[in-house]
Short mmCIF file of C-alpha atoms and ligand atoms in Angstrom, two decimals:
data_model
loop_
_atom_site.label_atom_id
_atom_site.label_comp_id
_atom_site.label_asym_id
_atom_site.label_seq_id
_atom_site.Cartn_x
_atom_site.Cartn_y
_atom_site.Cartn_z
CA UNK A 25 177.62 -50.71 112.86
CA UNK A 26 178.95 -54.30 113.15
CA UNK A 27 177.72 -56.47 110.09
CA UNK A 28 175.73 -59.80 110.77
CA UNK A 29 178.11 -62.46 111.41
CA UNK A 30 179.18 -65.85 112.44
CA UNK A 31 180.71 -66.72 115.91
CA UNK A 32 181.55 -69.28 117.59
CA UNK A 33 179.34 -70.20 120.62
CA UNK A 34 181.97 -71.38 123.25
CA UNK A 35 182.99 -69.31 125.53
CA UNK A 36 186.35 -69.52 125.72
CA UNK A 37 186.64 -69.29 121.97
CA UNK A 38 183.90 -66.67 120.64
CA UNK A 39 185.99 -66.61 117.43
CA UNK A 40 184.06 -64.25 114.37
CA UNK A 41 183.89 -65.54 111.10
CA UNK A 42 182.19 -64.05 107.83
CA UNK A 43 178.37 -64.32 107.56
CA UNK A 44 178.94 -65.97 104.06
CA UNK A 45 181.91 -68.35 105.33
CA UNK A 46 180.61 -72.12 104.29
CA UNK A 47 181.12 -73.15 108.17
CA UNK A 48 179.37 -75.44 110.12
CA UNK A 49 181.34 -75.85 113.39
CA UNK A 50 184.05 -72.94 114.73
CA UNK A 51 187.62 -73.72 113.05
CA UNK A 52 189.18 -72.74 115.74
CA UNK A 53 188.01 -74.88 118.56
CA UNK A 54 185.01 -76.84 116.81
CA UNK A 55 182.31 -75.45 118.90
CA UNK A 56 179.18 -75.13 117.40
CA UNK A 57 178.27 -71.19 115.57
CA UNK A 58 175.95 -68.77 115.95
CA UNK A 59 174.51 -65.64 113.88
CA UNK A 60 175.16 -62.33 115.69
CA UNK A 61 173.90 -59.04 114.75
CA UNK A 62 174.29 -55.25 115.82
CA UNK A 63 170.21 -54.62 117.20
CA UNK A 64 171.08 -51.57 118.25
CA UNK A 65 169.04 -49.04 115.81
CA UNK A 66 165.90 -51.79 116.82
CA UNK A 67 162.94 -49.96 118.33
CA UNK A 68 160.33 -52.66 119.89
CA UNK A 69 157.54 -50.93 120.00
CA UNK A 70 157.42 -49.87 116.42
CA UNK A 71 158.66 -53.14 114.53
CA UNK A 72 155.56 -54.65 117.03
CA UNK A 73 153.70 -52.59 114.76
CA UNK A 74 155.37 -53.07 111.58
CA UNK A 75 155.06 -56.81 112.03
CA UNK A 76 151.02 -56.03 112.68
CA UNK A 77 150.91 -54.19 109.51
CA UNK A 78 153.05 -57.07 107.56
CA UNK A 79 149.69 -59.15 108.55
CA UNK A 80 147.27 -57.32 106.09
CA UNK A 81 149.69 -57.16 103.22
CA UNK A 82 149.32 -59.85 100.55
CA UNK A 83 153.03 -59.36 100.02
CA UNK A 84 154.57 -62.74 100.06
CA UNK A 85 157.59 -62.10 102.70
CA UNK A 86 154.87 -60.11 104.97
CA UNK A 87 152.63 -63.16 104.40
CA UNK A 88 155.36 -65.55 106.29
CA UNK A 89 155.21 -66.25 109.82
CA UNK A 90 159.07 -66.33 109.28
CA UNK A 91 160.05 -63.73 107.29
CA UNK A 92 157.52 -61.17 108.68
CA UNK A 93 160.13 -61.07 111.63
CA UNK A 94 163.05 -60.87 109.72
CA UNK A 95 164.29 -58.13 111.65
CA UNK A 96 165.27 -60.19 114.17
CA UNK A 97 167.51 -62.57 112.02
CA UNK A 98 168.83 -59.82 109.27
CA UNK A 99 171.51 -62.50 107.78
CA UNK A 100 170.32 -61.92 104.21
CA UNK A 101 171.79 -59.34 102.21
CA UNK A 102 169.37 -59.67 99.07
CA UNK A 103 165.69 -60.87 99.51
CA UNK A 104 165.70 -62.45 96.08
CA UNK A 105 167.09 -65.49 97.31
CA UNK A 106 163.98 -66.20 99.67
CA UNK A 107 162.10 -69.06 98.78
CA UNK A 108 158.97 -68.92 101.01
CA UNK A 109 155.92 -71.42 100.30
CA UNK A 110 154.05 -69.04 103.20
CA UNK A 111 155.22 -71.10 106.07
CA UNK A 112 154.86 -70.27 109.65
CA UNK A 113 151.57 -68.86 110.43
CA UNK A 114 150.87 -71.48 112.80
CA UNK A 115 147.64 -70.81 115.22
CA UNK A 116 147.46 -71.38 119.23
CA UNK A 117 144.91 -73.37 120.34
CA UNK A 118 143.32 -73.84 123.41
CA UNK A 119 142.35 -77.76 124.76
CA UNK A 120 140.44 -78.15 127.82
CA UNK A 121 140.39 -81.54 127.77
CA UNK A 122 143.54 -82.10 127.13
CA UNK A 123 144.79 -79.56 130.13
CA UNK A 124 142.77 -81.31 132.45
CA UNK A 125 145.12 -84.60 131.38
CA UNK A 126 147.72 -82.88 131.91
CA UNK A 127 147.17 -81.73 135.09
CA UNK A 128 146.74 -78.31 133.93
CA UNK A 129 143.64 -75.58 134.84
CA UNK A 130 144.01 -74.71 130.67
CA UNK A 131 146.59 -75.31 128.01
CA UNK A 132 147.38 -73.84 124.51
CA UNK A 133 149.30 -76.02 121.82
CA UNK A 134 151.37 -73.64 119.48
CA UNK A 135 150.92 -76.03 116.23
CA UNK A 136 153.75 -76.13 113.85
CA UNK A 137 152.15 -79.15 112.13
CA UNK A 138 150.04 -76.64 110.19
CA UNK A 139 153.04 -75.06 108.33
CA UNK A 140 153.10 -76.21 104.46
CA UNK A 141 155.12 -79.91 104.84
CA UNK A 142 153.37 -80.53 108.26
CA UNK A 143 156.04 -80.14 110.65
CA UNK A 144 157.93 -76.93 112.23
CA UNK A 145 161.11 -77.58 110.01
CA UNK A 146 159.71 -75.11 107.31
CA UNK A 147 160.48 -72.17 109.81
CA UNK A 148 164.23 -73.25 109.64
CA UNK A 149 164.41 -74.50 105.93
CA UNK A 150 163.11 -71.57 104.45
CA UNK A 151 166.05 -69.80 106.51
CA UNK A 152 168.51 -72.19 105.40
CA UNK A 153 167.48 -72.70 101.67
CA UNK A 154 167.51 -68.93 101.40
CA UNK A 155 171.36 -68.86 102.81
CA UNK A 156 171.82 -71.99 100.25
CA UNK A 157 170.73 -69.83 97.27
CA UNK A 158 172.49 -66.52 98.54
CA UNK A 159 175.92 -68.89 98.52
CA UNK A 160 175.56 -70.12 95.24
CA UNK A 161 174.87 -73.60 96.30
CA UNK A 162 173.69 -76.00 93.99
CA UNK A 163 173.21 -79.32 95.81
CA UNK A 164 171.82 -79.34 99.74
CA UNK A 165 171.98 -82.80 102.02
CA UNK A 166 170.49 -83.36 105.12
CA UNK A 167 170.44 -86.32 107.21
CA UNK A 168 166.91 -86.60 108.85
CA UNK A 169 164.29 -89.01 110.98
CA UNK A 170 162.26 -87.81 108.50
CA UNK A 171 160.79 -83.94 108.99
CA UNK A 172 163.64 -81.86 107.80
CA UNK A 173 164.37 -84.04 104.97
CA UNK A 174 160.39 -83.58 103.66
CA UNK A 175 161.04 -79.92 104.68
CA UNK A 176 164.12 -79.78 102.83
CA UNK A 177 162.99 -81.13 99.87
CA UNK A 178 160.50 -78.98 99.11
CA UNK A 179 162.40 -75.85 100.04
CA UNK A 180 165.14 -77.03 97.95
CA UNK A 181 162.95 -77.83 94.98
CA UNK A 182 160.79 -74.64 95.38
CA UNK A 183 163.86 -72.88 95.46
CA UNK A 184 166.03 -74.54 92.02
CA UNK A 185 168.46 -76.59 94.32
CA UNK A 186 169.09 -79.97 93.88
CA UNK A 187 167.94 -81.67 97.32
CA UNK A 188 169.79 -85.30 98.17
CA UNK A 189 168.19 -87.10 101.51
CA UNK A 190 170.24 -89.66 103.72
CA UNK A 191 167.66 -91.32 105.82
CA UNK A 192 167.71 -94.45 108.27
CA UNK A 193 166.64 -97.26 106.45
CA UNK A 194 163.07 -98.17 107.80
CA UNK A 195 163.27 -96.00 110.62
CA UNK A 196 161.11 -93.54 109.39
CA UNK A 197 157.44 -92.72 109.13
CA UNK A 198 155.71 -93.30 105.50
CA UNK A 199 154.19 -89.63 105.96
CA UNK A 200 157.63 -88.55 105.63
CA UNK A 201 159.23 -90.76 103.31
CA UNK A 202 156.06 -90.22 100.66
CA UNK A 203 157.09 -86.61 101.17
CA UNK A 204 160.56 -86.72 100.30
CA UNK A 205 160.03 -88.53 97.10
CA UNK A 206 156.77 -86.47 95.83
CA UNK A 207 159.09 -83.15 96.14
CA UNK A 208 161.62 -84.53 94.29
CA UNK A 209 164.59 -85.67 96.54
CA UNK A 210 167.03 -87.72 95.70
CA UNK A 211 166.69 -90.09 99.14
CA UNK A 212 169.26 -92.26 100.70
CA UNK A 213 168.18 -94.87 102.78
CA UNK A 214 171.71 -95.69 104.98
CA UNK A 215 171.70 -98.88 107.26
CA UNK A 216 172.90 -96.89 110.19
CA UNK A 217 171.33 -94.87 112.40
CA UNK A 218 170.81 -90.72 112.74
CA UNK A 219 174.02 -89.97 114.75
CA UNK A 220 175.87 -92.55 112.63
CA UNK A 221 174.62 -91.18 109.17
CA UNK A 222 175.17 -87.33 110.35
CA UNK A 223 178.95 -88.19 110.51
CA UNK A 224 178.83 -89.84 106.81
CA UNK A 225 176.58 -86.38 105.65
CA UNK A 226 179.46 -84.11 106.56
CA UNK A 227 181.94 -85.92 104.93
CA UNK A 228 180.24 -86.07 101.83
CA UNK A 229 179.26 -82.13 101.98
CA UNK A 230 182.88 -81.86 102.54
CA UNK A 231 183.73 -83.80 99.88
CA UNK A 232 181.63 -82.95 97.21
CA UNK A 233 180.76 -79.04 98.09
CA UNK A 234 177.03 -79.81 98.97
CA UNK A 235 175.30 -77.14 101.91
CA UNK A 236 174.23 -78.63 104.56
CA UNK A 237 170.80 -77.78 105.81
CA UNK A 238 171.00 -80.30 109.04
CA UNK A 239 170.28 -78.20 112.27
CA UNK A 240 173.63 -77.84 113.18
CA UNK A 241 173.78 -74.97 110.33
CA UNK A 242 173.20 -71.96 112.56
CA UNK A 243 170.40 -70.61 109.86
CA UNK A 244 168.15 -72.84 110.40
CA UNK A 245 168.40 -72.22 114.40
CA UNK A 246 167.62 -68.40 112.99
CA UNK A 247 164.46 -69.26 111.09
CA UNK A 248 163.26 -71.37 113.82
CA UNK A 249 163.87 -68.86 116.20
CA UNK A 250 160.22 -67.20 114.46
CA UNK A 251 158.12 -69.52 116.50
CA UNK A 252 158.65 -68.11 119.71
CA UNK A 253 158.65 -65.08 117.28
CA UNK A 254 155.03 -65.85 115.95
CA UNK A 255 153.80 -66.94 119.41
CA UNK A 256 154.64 -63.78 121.32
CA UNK A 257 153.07 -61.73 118.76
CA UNK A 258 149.89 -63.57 118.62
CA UNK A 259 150.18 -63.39 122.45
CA UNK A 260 150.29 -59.82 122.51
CA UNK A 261 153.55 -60.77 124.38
CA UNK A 262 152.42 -61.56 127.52
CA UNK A 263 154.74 -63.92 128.33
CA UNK A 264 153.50 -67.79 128.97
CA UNK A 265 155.09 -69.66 132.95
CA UNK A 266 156.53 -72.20 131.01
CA UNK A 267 157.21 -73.40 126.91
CA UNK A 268 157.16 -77.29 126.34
CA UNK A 269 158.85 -78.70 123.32
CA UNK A 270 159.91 -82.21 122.55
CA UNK A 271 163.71 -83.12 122.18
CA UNK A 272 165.71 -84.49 119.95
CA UNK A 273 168.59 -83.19 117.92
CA UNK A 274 167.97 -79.98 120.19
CA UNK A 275 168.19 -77.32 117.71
CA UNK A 276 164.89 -76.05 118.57
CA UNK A 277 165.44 -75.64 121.87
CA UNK A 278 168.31 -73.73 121.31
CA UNK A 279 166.38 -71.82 119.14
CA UNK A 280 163.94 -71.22 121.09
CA UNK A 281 166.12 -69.94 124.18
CA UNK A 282 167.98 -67.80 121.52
CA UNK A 283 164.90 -66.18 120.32
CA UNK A 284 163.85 -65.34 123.78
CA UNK A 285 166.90 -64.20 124.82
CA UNK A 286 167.18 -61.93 122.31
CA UNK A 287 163.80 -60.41 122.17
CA UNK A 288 164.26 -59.87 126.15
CA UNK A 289 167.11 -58.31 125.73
CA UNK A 290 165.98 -55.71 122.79
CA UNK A 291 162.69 -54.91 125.56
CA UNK A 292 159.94 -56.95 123.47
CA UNK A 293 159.33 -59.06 126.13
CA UNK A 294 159.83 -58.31 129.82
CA UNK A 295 160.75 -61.85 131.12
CA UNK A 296 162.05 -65.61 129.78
CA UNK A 297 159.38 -68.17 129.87
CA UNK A 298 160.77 -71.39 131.76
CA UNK A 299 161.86 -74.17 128.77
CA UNK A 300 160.92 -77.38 129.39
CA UNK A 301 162.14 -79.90 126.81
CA UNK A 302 160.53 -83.63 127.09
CA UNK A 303 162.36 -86.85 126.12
CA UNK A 304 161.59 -90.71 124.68
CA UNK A 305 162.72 -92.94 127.71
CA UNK A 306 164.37 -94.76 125.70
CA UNK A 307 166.38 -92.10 123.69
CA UNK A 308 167.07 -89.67 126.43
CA UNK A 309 170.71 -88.64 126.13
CA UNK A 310 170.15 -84.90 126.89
CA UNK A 311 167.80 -85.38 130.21
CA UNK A 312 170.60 -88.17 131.75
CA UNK A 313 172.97 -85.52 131.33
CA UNK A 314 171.44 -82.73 132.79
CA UNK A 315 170.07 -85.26 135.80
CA UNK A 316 173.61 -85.99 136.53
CA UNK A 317 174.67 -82.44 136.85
CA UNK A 318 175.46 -81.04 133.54
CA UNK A 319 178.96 -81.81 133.58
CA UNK A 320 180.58 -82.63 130.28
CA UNK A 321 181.69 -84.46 128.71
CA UNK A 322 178.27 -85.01 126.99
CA UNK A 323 177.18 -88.89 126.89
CA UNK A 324 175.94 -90.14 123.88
CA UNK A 325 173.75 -92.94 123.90
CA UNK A 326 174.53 -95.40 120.90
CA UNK A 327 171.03 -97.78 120.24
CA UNK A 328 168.80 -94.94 121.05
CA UNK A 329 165.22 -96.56 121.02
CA UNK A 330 161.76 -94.83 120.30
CA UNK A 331 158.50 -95.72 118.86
CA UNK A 332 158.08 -91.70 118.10
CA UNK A 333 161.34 -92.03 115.78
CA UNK A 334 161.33 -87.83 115.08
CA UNK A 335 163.48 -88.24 118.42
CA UNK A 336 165.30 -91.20 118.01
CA UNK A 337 168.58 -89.61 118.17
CA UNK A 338 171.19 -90.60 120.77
CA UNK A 339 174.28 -87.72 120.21
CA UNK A 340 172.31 -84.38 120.03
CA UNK A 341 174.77 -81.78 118.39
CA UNK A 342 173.22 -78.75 119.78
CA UNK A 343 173.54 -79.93 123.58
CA UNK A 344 175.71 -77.13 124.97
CA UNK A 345 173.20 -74.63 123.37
CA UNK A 346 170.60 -76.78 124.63
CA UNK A 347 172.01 -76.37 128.41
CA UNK A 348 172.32 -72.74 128.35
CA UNK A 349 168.92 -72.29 127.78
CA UNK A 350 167.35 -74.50 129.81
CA UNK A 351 170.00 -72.95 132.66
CA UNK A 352 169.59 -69.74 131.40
CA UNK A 353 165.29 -69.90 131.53
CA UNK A 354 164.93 -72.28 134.78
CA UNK A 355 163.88 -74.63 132.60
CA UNK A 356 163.74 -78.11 133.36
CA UNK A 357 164.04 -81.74 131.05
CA UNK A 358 161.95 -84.44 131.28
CA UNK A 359 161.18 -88.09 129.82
CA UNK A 360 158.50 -89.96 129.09
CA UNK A 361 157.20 -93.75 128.67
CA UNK A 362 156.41 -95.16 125.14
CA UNK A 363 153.12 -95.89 126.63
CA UNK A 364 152.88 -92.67 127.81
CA UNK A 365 153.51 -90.85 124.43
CA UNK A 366 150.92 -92.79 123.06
CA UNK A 367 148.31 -91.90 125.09
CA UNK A 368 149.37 -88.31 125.49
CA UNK A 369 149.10 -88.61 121.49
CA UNK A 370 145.47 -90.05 121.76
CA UNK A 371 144.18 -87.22 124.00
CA UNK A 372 145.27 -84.50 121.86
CA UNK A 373 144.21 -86.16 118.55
CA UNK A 374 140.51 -86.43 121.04
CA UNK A 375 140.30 -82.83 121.40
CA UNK A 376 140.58 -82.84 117.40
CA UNK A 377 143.43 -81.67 116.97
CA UNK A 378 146.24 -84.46 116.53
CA UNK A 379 149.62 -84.91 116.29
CA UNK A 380 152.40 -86.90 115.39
CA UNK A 381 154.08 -88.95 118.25
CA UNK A 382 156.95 -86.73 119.22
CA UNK A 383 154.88 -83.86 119.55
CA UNK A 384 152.72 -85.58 122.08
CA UNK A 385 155.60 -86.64 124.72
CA UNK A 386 154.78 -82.56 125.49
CA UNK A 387 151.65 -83.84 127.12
CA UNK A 388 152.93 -86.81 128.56
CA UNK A 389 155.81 -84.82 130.00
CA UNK A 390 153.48 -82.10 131.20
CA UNK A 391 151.36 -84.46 133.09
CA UNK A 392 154.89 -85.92 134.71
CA UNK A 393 156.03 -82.41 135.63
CA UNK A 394 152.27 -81.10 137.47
CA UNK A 395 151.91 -84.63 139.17
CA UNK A 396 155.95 -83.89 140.34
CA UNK A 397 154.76 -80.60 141.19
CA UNK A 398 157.15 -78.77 138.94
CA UNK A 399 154.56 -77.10 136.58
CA UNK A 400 151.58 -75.61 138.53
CA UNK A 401 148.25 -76.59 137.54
CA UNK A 402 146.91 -72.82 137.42
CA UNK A 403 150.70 -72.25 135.31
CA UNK A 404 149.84 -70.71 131.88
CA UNK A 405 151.75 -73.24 129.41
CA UNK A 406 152.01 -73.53 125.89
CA UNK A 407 153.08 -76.67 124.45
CA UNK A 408 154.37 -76.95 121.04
CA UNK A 409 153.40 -79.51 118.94
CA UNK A 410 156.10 -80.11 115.93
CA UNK A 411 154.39 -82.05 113.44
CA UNK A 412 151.01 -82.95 111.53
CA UNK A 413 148.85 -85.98 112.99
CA UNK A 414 149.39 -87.36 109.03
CA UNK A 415 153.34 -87.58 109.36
CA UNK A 416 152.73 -91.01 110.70
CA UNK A 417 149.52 -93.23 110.23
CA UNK A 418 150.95 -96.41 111.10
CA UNK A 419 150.96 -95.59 114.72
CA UNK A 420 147.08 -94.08 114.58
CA UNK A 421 145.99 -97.49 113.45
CA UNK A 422 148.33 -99.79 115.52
CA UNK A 423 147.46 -97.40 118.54
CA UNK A 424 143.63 -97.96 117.95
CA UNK A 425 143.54 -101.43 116.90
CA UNK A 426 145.70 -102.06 120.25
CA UNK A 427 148.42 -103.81 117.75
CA UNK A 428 151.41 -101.30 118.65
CA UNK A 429 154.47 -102.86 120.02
CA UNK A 430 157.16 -100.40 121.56
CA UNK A 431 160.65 -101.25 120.69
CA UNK A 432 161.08 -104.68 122.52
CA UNK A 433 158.07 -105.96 121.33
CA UNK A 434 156.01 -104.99 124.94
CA UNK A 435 152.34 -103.70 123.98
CA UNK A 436 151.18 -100.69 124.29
CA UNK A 437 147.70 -100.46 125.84
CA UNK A 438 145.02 -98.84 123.87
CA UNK A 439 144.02 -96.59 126.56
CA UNK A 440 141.85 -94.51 124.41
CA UNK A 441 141.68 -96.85 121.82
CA UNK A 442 138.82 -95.94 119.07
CA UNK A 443 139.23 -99.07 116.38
CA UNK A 444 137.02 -98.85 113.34
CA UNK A 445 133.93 -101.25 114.19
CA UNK A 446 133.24 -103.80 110.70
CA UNK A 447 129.37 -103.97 109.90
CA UNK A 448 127.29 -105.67 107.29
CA UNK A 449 125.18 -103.95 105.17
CA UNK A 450 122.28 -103.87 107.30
CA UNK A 451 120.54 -100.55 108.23
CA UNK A 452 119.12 -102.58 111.61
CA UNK A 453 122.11 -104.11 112.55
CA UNK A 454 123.98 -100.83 112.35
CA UNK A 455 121.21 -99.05 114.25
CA UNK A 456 121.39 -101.14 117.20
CA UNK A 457 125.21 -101.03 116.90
CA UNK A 458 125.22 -96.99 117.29
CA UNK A 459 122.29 -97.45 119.90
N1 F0G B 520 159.44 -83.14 116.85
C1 F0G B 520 159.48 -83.53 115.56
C2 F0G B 520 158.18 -83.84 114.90
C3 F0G B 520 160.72 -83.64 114.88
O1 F0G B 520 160.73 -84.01 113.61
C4 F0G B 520 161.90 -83.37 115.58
C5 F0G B 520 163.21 -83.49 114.94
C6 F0G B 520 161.81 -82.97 116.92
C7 F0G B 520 160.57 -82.87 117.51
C8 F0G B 520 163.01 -82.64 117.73
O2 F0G B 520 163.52 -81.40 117.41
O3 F0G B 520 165.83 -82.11 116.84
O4 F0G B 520 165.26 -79.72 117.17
O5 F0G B 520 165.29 -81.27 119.11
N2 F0G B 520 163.38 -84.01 113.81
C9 F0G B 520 164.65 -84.00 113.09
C10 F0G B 520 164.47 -84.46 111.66
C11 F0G B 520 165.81 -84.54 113.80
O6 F0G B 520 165.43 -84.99 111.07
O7 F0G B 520 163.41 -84.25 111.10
P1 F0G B 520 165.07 -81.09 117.66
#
């Protein structure tokens, strides 16, 4: 039996390398890595049932939405170096409302904003902090718009590591900032941007033997891989027309398409849902490529502009893993207005459930790709939403006091604008006010 390892994901390289190698892009040609296992003593049908069982138990890896499937990522050797704060777990919910704006005859949102920091992240860090502790690591960096380094910091804390945080100064939400600093992190705020600051990250992991818990490290793309995982399961894996996720970095994507892949191919799941992954307009690097025919090289975009700054990233790494599986599902990649974001974010914060910006350009993008025709309105589609409606207050109340600018100053209309209404103390006034 072959032993979990490392190899590189470009196909003209497909070099192996050690599961507990400190590697973060192929050495050989600098393609990006992937964990590969030997499945073949899997049975479907009874780890289905297993992973039912792991449900009832009040043992703490069974209790993970991550960890309950570790079967499926079986890169750690000893399961003391877990650190799980019982992420994952994550319900599907049904909106009718919000189906109906986008198009849709019904719609269910798979919501990673319930996991324990708010945003799907913890599915990957608890992956990654686990490989962290299994190397002997004592220091982990990330470079973040603000999700993974919350995510990162607790997981790292949780977990005895020393977390350090390189963010872009003011260019990220005070949900996620707050975060950082209650869980301990040591946070950088770098005048530069994401792609800029990734560059300076790996040169300092380099330089001063930190692990790097930035997407790119393929254990994190294994941990994330749970939520298609998760949603299958809960499912009863019938499989959904189409999967909507927003787009940034585009590690989830490619773990999503991974994750699929492989539990097609091991007979849990008869067929690949379609991917679609939705863009910011104005930081859209990955949809202009695959518009103009998927050719590389990959263009990055350098002032990458977005009021939902989760996304603001103009050099995706994971864009070749990103293009196999939208090529390899049928999937398709979309963008969407500032305005439209905001609105999309309004509608699904409506039908009580809420979201941070990003998550909502799966609704705007949805409504884009029914209206084109693409998605059929009777298509059964789950959208994903990435991260808690708390991640980012500022926007709720510039949104709904109709004082949010996009990024060259134009307003955004408060479509569904619900402002707080100021009142004097007056029982009469107020009851003719609520009428
Ligand atoms: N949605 C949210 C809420 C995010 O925080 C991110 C990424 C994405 C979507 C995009 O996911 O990068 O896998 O394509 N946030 C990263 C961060 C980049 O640093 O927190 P992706």
């Amino acid at each position: 039996m072959q032993q979990p390892h490392l190899q590189c994901f470009t196909p003209s390289c497909r070099a192996h390398f050690d599961i507990t190698d400190v590697l973060y892009n192929c050495p050989k040609c600098g393609g990006l890595l992937e964990a590969q296992y030997d499945f073949s003593s899997l049975s479907a049908p009874a780890l289905k049932r297993t992973w039912r069982e792991r449900r009832m138990s009040n043992d703490p890896l069974s209790n993970s939405g991550v960890w309950r499937y570790r079967e499926l990522f079986p890169f750690i050797a000893d399961e003391a170096h877990i650190v799980t704060l019982r992420e994952g777990n994550t319900p599907l919910l049904p909106a009718p409302r919000a189906a109906h704006y986008g198009g849709l005859d019904s719609i269910t949102f798979k919501h990673q904003g319930f996991n324990p920091t708010g945003s799907f992240k913890d599915n990957g860090m608890t992956a990654g902090a686990a490989q962290a502790r299994r190397l002997g690591m004592k220091r982990v960096a990330c470079v973040s718009t603000g999700n993974t380094s919350a995510s990162m910091a607790a997981y790292a804390s949780a977990g005895g590591l020393d977390p350090l945080i390189f963010i872009p100064h003011g260019n990220i939400a005070y949900g996620k900032l707050s975060q950082a600093l209650e869980y301990g992190a040591k946070t950088f705020q770098v005048e530069a941007n994401f792609d800029q600051i990734l560059a300076l990250v790996r040169v300092l992991a380099e330089r001063l033997g930190i692990y790097l818990l930035n997407s790119i490290n393929p254990f994190r793309i294994e941990g994330q891989k749970s939520i298609v995982i998760e949603m299958m399961d809960q499912r009863d894996w019938r499989v959904p027309d189409w999967v909507v996720l927003p787009g940034g970095n585009l590690g989830n994507v490619s773990a999503f398409g991974k994750g699929l892949r492989e539990m097609r191919d091991l007979g849990f799941i008869d067929k690949l849902p379609r991917l679609a992954v939705i863009q910011a307009a104005g930081s859209s690097p990955f949809y202009e490529y695959m518009r103009d025919g998927a050719k590389p090289p990959f263009k990055a975009q350098e002032h990458p502009e977005t009021l939902a700054t989760a996304i603001k990233i103009g050099d995706p790494v994971s864009w070749p893993k990103a293009q196999l599986e939208i090529e390899s599902s049928g999937g398709v990649v979309e963008r969407v207005t500032e305005q439209e974001i905001a609105d999309a974010k309004a509608t699904i914060g409506a039908a009580g459930i809420g979201c941070e910006p990003a998550s909502a350009a799966t609704l705007a993008g949805i409504r884009k790709l029914t209206a084109a025709g693409i998605i059929d309105r009777a298509a059964d589609v789950v959208a994903v939403l990435t991260g808690n409606v708390l991640k980012d207050p500022d926007y709720i109340i510039n949104y709904h006091t109709g004082k949010l600018r996009a990024p060259d100053k134009s307003p955004i209309h408060p479509t569904f604008g619900n402002a707080p209404i100021v009142v004097p103390n007056d029982a009469d006034k107020i009851t003719e006010l609520i009428g």
